[in-house]
CSV table of N, CA and C in Angstrom, one decimal:
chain,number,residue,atom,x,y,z
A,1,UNK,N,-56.6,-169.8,-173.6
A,1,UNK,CA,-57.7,-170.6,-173.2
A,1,UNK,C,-57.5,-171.1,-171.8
A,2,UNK,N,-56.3,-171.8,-171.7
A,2,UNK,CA,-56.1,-172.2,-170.3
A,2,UNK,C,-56.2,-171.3,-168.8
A,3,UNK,N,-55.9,-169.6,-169.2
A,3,UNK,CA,-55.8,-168.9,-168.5
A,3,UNK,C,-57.4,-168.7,-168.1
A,4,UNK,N,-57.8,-168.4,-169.1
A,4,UNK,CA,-59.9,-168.2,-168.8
A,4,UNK,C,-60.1,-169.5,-167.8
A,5,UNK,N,-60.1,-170.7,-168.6
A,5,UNK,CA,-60.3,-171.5,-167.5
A,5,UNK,C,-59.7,-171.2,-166.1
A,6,UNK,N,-58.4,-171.2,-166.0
A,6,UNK,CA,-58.1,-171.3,-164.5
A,6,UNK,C,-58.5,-170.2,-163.5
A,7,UNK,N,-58.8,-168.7,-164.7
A,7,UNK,CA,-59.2,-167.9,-163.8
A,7,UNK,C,-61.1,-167.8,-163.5
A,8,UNK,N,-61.4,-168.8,-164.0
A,8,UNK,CA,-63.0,-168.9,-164.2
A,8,UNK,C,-62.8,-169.9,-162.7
A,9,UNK,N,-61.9,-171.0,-162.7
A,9,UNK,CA,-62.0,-171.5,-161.6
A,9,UNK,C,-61.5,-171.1,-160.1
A,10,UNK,N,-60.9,-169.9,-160.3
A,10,UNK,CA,-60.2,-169.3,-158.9
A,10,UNK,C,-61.2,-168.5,-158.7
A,11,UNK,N,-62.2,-167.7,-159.3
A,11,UNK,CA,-63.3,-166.5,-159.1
A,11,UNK,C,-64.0,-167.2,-158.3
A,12,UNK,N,-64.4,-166.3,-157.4
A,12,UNK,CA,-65.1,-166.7,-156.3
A,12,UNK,C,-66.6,-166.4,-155.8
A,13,UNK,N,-66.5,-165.2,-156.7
A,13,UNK,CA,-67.8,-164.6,-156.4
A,13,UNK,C,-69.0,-165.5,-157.6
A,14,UNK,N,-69.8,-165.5,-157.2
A,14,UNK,CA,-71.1,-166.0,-158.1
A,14,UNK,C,-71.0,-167.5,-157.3
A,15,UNK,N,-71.6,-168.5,-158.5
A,15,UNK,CA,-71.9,-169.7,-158.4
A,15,UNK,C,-70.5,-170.5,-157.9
A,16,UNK,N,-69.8,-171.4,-157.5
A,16,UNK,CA,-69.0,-172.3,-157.0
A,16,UNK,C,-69.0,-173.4,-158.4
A,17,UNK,N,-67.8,-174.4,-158.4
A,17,UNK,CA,-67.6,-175.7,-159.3
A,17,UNK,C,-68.6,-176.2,-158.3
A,18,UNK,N,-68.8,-176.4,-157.1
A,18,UNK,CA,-69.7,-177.3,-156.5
A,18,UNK,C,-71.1,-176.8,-156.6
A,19,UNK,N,-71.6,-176.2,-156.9
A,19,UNK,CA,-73.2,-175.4,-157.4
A,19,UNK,C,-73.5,-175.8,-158.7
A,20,UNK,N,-72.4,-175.4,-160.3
A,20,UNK,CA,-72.1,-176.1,-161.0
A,20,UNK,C,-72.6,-177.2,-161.3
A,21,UNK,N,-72.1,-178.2,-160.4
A,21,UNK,CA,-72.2,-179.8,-160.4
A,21,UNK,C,-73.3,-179.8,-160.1
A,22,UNK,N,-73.8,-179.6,-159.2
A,22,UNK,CA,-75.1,-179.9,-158.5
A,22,UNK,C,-76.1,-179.8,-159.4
A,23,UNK,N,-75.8,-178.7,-159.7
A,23,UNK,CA,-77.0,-178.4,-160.8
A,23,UNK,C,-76.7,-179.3,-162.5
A,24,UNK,N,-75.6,-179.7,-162.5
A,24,UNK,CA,-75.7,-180.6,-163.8
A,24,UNK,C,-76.2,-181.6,-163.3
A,25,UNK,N,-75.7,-182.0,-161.9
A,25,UNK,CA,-76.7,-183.7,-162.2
A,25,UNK,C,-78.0,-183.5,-162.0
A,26,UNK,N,-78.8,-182.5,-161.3
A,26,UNK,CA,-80.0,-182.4,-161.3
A,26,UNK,C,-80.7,-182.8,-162.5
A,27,UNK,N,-80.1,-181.6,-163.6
A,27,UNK,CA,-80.4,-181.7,-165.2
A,27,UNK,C,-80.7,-183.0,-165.4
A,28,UNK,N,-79.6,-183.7,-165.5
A,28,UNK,CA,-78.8,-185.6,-165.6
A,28,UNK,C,-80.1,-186.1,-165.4
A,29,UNK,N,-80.7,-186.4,-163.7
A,29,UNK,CA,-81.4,-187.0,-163.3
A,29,UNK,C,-82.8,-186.4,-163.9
A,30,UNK,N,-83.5,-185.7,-164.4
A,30,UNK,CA,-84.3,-184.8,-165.0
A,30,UNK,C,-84.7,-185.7,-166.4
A,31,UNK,N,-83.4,-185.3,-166.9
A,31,UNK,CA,-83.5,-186.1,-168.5
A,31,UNK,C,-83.4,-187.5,-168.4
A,32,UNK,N,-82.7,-188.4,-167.5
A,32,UNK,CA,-82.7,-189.9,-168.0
A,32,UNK,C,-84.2,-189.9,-167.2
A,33,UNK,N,-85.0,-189.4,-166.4
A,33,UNK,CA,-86.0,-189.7,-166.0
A,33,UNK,C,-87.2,-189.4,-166.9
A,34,UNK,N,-87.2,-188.1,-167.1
A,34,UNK,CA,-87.6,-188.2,-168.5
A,34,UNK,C,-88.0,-189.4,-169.8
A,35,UNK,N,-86.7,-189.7,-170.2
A,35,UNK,CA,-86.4,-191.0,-170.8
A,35,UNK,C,-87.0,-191.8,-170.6
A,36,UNK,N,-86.9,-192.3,-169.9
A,36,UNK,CA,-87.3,-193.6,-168.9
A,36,UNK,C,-88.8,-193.6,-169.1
A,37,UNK,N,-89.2,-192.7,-168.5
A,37,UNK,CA,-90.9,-192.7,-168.3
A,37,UNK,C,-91.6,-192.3,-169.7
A,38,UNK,N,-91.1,-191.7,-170.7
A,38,UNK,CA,-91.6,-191.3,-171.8
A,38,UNK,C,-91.2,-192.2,-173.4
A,39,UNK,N,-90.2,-192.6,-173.2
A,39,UNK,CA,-89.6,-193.9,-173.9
A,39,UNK,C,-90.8,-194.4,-174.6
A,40,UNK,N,-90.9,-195.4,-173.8
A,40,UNK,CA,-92.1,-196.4,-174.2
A,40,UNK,C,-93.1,-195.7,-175.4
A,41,UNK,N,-93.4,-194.4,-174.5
A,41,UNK,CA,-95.2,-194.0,-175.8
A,41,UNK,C,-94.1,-193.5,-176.9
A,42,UNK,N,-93.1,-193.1,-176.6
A,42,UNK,CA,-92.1,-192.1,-178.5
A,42,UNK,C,-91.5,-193.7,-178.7
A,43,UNK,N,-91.8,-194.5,-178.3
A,43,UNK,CA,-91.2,-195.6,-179.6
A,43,UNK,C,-92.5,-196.4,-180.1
A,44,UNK,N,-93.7,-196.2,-179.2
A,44,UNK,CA,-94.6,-196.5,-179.6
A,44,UNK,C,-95.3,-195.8,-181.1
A,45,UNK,N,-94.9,-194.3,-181.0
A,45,UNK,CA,-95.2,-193.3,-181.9
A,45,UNK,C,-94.4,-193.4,-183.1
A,46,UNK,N,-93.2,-193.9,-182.7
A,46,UNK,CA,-92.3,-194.0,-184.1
A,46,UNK,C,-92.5,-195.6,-184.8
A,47,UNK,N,-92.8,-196.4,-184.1
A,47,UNK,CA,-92.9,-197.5,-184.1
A,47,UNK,C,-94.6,-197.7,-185.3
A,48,UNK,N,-95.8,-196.8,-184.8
A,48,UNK,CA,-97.0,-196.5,-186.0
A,48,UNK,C,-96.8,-195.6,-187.0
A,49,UNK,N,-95.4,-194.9,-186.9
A,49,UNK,CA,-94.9,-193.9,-188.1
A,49,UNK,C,-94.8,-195.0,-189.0
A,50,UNK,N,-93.5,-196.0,-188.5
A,50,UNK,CA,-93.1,-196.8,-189.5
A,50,UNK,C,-94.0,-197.5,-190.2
A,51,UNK,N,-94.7,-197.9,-189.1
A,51,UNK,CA,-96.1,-198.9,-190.4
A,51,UNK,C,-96.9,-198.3,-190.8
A,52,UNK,N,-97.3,-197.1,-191.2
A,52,UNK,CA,-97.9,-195.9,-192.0
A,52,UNK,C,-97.1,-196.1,-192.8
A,53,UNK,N,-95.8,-195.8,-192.7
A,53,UNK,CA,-95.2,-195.5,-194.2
A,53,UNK,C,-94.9,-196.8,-194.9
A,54,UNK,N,-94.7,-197.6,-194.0
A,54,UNK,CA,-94.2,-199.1,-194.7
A,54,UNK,C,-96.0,-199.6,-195.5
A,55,UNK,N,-97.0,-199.5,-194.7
A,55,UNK,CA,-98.3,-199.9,-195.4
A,55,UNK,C,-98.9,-199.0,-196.6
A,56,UNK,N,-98.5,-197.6,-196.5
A,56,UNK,CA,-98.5,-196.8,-197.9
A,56,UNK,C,-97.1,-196.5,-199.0
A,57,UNK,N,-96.2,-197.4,-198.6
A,57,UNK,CA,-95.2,-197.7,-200.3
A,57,UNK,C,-95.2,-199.3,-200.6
A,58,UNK,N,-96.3,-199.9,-199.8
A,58,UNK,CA,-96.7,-201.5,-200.4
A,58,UNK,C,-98.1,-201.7,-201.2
């Protein structure tokens, strides 16, 4: 396993560790933005799930 790794890291041709990265935090920033902005209405939605079900087993 160590060997794949090291030789996944010395290959040169294709993408770079630094292209890699770049593109994971893009993702990163993508999803916590995501989050962030959409949060509020899915807890809002889970939040009228729960009193549906809590107001039909009372």
């Amino acid at each position: 396993m160590f060997k794949l790794i090291t030789a996944f890291l010395q290959e040169e041709s294709g993408a770079s560790i630094v292209e890699y990265a770049i593109l994971v935090s893009l993702i990163a920033m993508v999803a916590i933005a995501t989050i962030v902005l959409a949060g509020g209405e899915v807890r809002d939605l889970f939040d009228g799930a729960q009193t549906t079900i809590s107001d039909a087993t009372t």
